[in-house]
Coordinates of C-alpha atoms in Angstrom, one line a residue:
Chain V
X1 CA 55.6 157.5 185.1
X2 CA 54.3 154.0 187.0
X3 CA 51.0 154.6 185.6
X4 CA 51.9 154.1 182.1
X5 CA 52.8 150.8 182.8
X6 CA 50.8 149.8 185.6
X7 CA 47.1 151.3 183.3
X8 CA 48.6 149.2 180.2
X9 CA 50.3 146.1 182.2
X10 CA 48.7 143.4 179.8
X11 CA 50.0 145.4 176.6
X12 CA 53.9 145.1 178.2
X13 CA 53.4 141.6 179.8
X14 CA 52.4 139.8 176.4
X15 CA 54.6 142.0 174.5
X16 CA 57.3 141.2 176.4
X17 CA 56.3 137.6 176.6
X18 CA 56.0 137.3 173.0
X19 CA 59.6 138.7 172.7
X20 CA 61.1 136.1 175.3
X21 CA 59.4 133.4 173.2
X22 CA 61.0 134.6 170.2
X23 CA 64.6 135.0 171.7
X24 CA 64.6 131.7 173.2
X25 CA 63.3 129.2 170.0
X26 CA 65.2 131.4 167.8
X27 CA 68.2 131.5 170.0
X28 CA 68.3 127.9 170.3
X29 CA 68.0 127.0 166.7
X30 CA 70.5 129.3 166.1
X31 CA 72.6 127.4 168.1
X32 CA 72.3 124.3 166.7
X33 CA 72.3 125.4 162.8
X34 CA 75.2 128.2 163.4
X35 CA 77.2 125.0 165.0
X36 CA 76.3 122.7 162.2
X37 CA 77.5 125.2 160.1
X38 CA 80.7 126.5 161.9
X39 CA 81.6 122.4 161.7
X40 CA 80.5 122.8 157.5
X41 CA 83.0 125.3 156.9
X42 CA 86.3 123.6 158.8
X43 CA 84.9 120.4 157.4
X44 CA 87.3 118.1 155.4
X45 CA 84.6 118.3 152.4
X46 CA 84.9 120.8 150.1
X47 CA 80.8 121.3 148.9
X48 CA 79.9 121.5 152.8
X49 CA 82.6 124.1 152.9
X50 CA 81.3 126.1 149.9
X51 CA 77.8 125.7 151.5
X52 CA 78.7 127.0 154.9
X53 CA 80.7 130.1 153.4
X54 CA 78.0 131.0 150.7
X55 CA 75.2 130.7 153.4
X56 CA 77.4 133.3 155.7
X57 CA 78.6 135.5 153.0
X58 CA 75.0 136.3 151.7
X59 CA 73.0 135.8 155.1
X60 CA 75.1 137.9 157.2
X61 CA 75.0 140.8 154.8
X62 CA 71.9 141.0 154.1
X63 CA 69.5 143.5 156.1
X64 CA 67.6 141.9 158.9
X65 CA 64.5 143.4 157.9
X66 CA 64.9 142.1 154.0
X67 CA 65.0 138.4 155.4
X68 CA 61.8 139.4 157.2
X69 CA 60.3 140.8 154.0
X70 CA 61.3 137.9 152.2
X71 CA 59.8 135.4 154.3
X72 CA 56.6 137.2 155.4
X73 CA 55.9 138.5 151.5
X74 CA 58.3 137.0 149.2
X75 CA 57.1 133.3 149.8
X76 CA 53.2 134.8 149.7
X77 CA 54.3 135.5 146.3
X78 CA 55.7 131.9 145.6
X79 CA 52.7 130.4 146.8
X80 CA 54.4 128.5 150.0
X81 CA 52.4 128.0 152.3
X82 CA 53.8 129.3 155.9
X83 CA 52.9 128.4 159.4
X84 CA 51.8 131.6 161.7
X85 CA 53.6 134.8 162.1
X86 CA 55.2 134.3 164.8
X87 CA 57.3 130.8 163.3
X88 CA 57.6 133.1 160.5
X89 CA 59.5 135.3 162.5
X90 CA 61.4 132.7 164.2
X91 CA 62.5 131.5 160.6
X92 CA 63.5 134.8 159.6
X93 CA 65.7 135.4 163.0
X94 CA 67.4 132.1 163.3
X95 CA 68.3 132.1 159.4
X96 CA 70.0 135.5 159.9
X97 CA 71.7 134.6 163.4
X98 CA 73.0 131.1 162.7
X99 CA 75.4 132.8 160.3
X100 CA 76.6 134.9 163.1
X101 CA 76.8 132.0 165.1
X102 CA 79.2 130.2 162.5
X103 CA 81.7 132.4 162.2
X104 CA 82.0 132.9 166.0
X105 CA 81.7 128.7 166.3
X106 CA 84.7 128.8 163.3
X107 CA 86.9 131.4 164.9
X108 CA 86.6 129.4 168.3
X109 CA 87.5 126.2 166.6
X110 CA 90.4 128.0 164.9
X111 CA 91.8 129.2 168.2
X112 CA 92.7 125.8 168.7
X113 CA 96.2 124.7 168.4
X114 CA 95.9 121.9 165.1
X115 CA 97.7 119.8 167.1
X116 CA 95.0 118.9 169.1
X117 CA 93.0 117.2 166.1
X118 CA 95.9 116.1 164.5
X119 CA 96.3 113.9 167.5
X120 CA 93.0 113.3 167.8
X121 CA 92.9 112.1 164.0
X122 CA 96.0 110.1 164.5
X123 CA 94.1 107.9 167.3
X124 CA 91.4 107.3 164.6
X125 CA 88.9 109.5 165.5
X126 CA 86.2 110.4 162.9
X127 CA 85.7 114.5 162.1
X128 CA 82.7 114.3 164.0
X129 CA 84.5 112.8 166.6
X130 CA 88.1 115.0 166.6
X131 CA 85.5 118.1 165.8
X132 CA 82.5 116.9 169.5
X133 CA 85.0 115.4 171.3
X134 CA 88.3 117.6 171.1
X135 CA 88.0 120.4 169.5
X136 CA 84.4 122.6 170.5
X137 CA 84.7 121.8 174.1
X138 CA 88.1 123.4 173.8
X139 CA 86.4 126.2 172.0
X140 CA 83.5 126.7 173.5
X141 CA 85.7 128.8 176.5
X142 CA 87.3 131.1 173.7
X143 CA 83.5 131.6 171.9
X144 CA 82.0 132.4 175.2
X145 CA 81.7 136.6 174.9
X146 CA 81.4 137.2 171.6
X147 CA 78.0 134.1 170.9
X148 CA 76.9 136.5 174.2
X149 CA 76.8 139.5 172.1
X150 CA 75.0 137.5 169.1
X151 CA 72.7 136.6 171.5
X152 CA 72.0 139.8 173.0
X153 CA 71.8 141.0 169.1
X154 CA 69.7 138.6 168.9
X155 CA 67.6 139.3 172.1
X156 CA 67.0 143.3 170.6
X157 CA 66.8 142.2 166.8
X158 CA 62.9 140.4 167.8
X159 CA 62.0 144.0 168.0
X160 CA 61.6 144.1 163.8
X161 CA 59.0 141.3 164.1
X162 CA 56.7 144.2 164.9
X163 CA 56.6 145.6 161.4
X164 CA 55.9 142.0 160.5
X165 CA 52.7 141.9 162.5
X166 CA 54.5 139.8 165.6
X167 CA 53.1 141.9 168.8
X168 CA 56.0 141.8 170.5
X169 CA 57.4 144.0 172.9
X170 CA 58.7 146.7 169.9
X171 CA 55.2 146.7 168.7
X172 CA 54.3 148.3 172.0
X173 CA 54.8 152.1 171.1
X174 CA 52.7 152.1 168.2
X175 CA 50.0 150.4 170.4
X176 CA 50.3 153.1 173.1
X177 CA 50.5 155.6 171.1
X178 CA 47.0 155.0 169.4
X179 CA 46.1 154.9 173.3
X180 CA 47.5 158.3 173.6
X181 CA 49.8 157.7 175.9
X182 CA 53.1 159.6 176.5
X183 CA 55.5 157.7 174.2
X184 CA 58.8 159.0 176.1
X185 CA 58.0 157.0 179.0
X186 CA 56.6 154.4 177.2
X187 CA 60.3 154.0 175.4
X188 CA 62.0 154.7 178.9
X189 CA 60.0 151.0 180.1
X190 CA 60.8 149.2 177.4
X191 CA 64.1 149.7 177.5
X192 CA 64.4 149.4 181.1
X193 CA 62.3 146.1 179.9
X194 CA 65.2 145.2 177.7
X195 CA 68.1 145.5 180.2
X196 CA 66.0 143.3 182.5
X197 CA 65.7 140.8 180.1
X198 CA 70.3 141.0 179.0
X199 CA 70.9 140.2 182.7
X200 CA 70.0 136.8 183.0
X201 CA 72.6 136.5 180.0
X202 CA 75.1 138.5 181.5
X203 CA 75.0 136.2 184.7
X204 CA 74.7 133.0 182.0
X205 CA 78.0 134.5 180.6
X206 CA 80.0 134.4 184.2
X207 CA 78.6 131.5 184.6
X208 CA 79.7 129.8 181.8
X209 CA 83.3 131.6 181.8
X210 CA 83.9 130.1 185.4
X211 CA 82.8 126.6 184.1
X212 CA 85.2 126.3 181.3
X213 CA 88.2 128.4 183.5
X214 CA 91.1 126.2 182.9
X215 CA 92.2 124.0 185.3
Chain T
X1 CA 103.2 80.9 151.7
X2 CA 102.1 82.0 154.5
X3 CA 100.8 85.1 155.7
X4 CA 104.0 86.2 158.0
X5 CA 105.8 85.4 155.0
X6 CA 104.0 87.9 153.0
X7 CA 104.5 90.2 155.3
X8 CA 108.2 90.0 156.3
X9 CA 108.5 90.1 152.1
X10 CA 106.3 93.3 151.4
X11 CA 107.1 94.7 155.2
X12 CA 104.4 96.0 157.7
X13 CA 104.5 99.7 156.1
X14 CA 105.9 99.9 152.3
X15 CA 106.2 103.8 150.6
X16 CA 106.7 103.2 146.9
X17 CA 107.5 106.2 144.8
X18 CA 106.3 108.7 147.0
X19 CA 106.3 112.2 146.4
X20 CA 105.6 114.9 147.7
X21 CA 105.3 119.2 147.1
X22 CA 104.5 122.0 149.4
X23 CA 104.1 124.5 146.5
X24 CA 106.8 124.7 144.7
X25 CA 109.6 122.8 147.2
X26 CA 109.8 119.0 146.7
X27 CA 109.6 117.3 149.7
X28 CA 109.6 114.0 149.4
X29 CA 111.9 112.8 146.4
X30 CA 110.7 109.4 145.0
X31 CA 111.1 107.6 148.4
X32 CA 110.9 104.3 148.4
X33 CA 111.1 102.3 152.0
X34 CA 110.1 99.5 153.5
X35 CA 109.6 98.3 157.1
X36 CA 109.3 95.0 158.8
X37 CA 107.2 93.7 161.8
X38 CA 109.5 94.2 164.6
X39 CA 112.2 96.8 163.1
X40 CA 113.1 100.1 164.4
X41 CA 114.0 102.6 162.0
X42 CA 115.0 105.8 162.5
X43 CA 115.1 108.4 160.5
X44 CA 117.8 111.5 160.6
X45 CA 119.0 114.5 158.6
X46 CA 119.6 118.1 158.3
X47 CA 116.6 120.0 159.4
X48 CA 114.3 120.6 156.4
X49 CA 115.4 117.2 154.9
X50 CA 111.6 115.7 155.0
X51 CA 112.2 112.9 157.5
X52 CA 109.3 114.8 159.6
X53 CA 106.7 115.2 156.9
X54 CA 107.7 111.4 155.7
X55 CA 106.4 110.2 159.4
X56 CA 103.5 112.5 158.8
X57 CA 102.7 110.6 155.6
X58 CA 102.7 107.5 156.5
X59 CA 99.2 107.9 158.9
X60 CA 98.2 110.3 156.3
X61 CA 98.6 113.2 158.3
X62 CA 100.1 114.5 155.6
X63 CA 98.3 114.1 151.9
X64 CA 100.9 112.7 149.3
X65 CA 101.1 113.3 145.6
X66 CA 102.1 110.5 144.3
X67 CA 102.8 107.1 145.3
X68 CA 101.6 104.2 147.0
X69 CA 102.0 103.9 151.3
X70 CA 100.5 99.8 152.3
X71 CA 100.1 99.7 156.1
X72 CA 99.9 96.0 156.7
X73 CA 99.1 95.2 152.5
X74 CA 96.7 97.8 152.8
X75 CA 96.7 101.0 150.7
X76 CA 96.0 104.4 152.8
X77 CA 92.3 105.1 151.9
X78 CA 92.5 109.1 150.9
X79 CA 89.7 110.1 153.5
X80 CA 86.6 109.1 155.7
X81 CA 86.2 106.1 158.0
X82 CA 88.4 103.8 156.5
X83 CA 91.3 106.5 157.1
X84 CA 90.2 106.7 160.8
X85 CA 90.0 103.1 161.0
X86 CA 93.4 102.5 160.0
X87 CA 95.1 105.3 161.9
X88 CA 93.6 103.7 164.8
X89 CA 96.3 100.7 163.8
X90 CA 99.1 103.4 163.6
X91 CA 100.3 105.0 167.0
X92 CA 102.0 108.8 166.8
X93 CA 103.5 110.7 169.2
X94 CA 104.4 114.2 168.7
X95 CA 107.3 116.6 168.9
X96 CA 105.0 118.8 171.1
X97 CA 103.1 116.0 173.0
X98 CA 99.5 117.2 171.7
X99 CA 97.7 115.6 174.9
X100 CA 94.1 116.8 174.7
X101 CA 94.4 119.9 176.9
X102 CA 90.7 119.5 178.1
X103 CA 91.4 115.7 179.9
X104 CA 92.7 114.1 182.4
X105 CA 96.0 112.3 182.0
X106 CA 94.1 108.8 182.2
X107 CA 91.4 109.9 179.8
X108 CA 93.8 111.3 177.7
X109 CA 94.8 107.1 177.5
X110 CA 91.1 105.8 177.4
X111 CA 89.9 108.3 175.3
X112 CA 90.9 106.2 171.6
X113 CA 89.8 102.9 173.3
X114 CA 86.5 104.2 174.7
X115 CA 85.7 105.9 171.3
X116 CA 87.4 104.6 169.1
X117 CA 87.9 101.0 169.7
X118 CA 84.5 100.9 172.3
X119 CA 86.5 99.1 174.8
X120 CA 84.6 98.5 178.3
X121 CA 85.2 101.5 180.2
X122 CA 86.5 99.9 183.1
X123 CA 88.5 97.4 181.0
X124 CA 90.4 100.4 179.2
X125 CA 91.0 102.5 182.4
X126 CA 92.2 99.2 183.8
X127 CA 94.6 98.9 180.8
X128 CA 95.5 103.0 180.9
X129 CA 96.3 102.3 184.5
X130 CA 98.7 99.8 183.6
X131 CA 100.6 101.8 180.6
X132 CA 100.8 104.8 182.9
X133 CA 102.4 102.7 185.4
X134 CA 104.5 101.4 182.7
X135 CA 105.8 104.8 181.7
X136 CA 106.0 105.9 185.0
X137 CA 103.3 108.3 185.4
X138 CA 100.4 106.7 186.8
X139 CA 100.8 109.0 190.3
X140 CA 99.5 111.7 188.0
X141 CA 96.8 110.0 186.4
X142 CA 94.2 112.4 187.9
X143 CA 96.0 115.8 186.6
X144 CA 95.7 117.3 183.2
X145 CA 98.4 117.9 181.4
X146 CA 99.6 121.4 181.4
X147 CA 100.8 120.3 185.6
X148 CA 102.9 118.1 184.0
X149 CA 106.5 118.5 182.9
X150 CA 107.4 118.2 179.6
X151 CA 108.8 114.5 179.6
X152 CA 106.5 112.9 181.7
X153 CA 104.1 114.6 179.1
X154 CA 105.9 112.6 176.6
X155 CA 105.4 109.6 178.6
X156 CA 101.6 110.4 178.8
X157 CA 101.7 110.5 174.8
X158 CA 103.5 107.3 173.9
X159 CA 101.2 105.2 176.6
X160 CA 98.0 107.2 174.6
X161 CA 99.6 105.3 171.7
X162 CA 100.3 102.2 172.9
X163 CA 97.1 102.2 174.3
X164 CA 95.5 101.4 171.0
X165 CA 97.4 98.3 170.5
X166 CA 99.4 99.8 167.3
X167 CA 101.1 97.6 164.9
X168 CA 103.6 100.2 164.5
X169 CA 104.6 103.5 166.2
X170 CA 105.6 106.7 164.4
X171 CA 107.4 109.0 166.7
X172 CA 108.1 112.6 165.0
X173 CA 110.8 114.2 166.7
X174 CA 109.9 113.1 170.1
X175 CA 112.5 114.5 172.4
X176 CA 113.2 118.2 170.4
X177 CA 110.5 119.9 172.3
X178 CA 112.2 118.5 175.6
X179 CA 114.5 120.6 178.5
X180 CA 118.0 118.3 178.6
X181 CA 117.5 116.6 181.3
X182 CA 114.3 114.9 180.6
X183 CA 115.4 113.4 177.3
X184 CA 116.6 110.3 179.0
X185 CA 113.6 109.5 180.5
X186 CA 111.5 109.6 177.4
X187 CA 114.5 107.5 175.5
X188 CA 114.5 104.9 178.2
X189 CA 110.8 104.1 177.4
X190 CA 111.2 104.1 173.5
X191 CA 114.4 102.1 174.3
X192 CA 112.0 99.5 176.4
X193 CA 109.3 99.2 173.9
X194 CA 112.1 98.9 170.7
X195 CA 113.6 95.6 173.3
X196 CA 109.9 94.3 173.4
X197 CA 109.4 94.4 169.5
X198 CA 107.3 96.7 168.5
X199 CA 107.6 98.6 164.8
X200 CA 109.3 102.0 164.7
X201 CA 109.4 104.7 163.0
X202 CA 111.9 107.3 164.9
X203 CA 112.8 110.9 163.1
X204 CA 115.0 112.0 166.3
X205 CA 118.0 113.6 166.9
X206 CA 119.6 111.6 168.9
X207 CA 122.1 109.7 167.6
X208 CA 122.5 107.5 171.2
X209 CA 118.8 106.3 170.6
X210 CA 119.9 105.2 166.7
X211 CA 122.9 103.2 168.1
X212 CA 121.5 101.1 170.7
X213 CA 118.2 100.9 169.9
X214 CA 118.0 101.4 165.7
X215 CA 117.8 98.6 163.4
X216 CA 118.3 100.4 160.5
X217 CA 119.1 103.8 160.0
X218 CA 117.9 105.5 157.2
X219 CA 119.8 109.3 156.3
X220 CA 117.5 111.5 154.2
X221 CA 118.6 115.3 152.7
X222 CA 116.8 117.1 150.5
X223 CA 113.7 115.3 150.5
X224 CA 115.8 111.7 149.2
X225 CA 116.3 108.8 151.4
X226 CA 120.2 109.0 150.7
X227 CA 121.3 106.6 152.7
X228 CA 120.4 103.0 154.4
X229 CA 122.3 100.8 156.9
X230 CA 122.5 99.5 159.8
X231 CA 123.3 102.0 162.7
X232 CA 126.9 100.3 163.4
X233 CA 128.1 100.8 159.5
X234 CA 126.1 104.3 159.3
X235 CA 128.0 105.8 162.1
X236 CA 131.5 104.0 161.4
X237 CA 131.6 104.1 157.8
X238 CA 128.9 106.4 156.5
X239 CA 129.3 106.1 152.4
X240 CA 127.8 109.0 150.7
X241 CA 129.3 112.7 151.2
X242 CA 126.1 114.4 152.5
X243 CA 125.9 111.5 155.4
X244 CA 130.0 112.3 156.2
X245 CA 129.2 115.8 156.3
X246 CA 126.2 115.4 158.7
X247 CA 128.0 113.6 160.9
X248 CA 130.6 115.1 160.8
X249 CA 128.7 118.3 162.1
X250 CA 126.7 116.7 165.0
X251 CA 129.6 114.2 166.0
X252 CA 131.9 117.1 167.1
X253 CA 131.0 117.9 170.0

């Protein structure tokens, strides 16, 4: 069992690697663009509004692996020119996870008693003010659990990257199995590889949850 | 002329055939009003009557649909930074307080200066200080505001306002939300600031407040301003039927 991943160590390490690089700049952009979004669709204008629900309402239901394809073949087709595979892969996963990211940003900001901005407003405070200042910090406690489970989605939806030439740690089967290695155990490590990788979330979570606790 | 003189003639906030629908009910009938620097007005009537959403209006909390509201000789601008700009000019305190949950009771004061206005932070917690104290809560300026009790709450609000240097101060319902006993203390501050001249705007309740502290009382029902005088003649000798009737029901007892 140890010797499947102590004879192929390098294979896991950069696979793995790969895969943390891809959580962490796609997880951050997604951050930033689902909470530019989330702040589009309770926005007082009406075409940010449009834009932010259209964006969710087609990204979200679209297949993972079609925003792949699209990026990685479709824009071959079109002639654009893109950057490596693995930006390529960090376009098609924060596309796809900033619309998850909305909607839990929106429900968080709608957990929020109107009150709170309608005082805010009534001291003069711009949008962006009522929205930074008031409002998401006041959310950001109720979004907490569920922006952990995007991220975790996030964290095991790199894995399709491997169909899409990205060696990271999902394309690791197909790699041991040309080795001819057993591919049961080689599954059991990777997912045991996974779980190791959700803790450090898990703990962020708690943490997080205790720093927000009201007073 | 000069400029005072303009003012005192147009008022400091003038509501000229405003109207107003949610759906399909009316809710504010053609109102015309107008207020002077200086002039406490409250507003009463039956639940439902309007008087609220007509203090929401006039910061714009509340979109009209006709009409023209001047703040100062200046129309409302419908959105955006001139909107914010001049609600910084207009104070508001709420029926249910609205202090921002997630600060302190002196940042819930500094907040509107430090971002709003950009006031020196030490000059505006300097200044919080001194509101707090003048409401009577400034032993509690270090607690957030769920640990305090519903009127100093109040209290907390209407130095939050006065903290941007209003011209004028619209107070919706301010003691409703309140247990008995604390309205006085909230009605002795209003009372204090109404002696010190500032502009009012009062939808209340209570009738005390009107008498000692009212200008001008203004009755509204059914979305209409129905009836204006001053407190004295509008409790003594109220002239249409729907005002007898109102009083006549809260007066009892």
């Amino acid at each position: 069992m140890f010797s499947v991943l102590t004879d192929n160590w390098p294979l896991f390490r950069d696979g793995f690697w790969l895969t943390i690089r891809l959580f962490l700049v796609s997880g951050v952009l997604s951050l930033i663009i689902g909470t530019v979004l989330g702040a589009f669709r309770v926005s007082p204008v009406p075409a940010l509004r449009g834009f932010g629900t259209g964006y969710v309402n087609i990204l979200r239901n679209t297949p993972l692996t079609l925003v792949f394809a699209f990026l990685f073949f479709g824009a071959a087709k079109m002639d654009l020119a893109l950057p490596n595979p693995f930006w390529t892969a960090v376009g098609a996963l924060t596309i796809y996870t900033s619309a998850f990211v909305c909607e839990v940003v929106r429900s968080g900001v709608n957990t929020i008693a109107p009150g709170q901005s309608e005082a805010a407003r009534a001291v003069g405070m711009s949008f962006f003010q009522v929205l930074t200042i008031v409002v998401l910090p006041q959310a950001f406690r109720a979004i907490i659990p569920p922006l952990m489970s995007v991220l975790i989605a996030l964290l095991k939806n790199t894995t399709i990257a491997a169909g899409f030439s990205v060696v990271e740690a999902g394309s690791i089967p197909a790699a041991m199995s040309e080795r001819g290695e057993n591919q049961l155990v080689t599954l059991l490590w990777i997912t045991i590889g996974f779980l190791i990788l959700i803790v450090p979330l898990i703990f962020l979570q708690r943490w997080a949850e205790r720093r927000t606790a009201v007073a | 002329m000069s400029d005072s003189d303009t003012l005192t003639k147009t008022g400091l906030v003038t509501l000229t055939g405003v109207n107003k629908h949610f759906g399909e009910l009316h809710v504010l009938k053609d109102i015309n009003l107008s207020i002077a620097k200086g002039e406490v007005v409250v507003v009463i009537g039956p639940s439902g009557s309007g008087k609220s959403t007509l203090c929401r209006a006039i910061n714009r909390l509340e979109p009209i649909d006709s009409g023209d509201i001047l703040l100062d000789g200046q129309a409302l601008p419908s959105e955006g930074k001139a909107l914010a700009k001049l609600r910084a000019d207009v104070g508001m305190v709420f029926q249910s307080f609205n202090l921002f949950a997630h600060k302190t009771i002196l940042q819930n004061v500094t907040l509107g200066p430090l971002k709003v206005r950009k006031t020196d932070p030490k000059q505006a917690e300097k200044r919080a200080m001194e509101l707090l104290e003048r409401v009577g809560v400034a032993n509690q300026a270090s607690k957030y505001p769920a640990q305090l009790s519903g009127g100093q709450q109040q209290r907390v609000a209407i130095a939050r306002a006065l903290a941007m240097d209003p011209k004028v101060i619209l107070f919706d319902e301010p003691t409703s939300a309140l247990d008995p006993e604390m309205i006085q203390e909230v009605l002795e501050v209003m009372v204090d600031l109404a002696k010190q001249g500032m502009t009012m705007v009062v939808v209340t309740h209570e009738m005390g407040f009107a008498r000692t502290a009212a200008n001008r009382v203004v009755f509204m029902a059914e979305g209409e301003i129905v009836e204006e005088a001053s407190p004295e003649t509008f409790f003594t000798n109220p002239t249409s039927r729907r005002a007898q009737d109102f009083l006549g029901k809260i007066l009892k007892h």
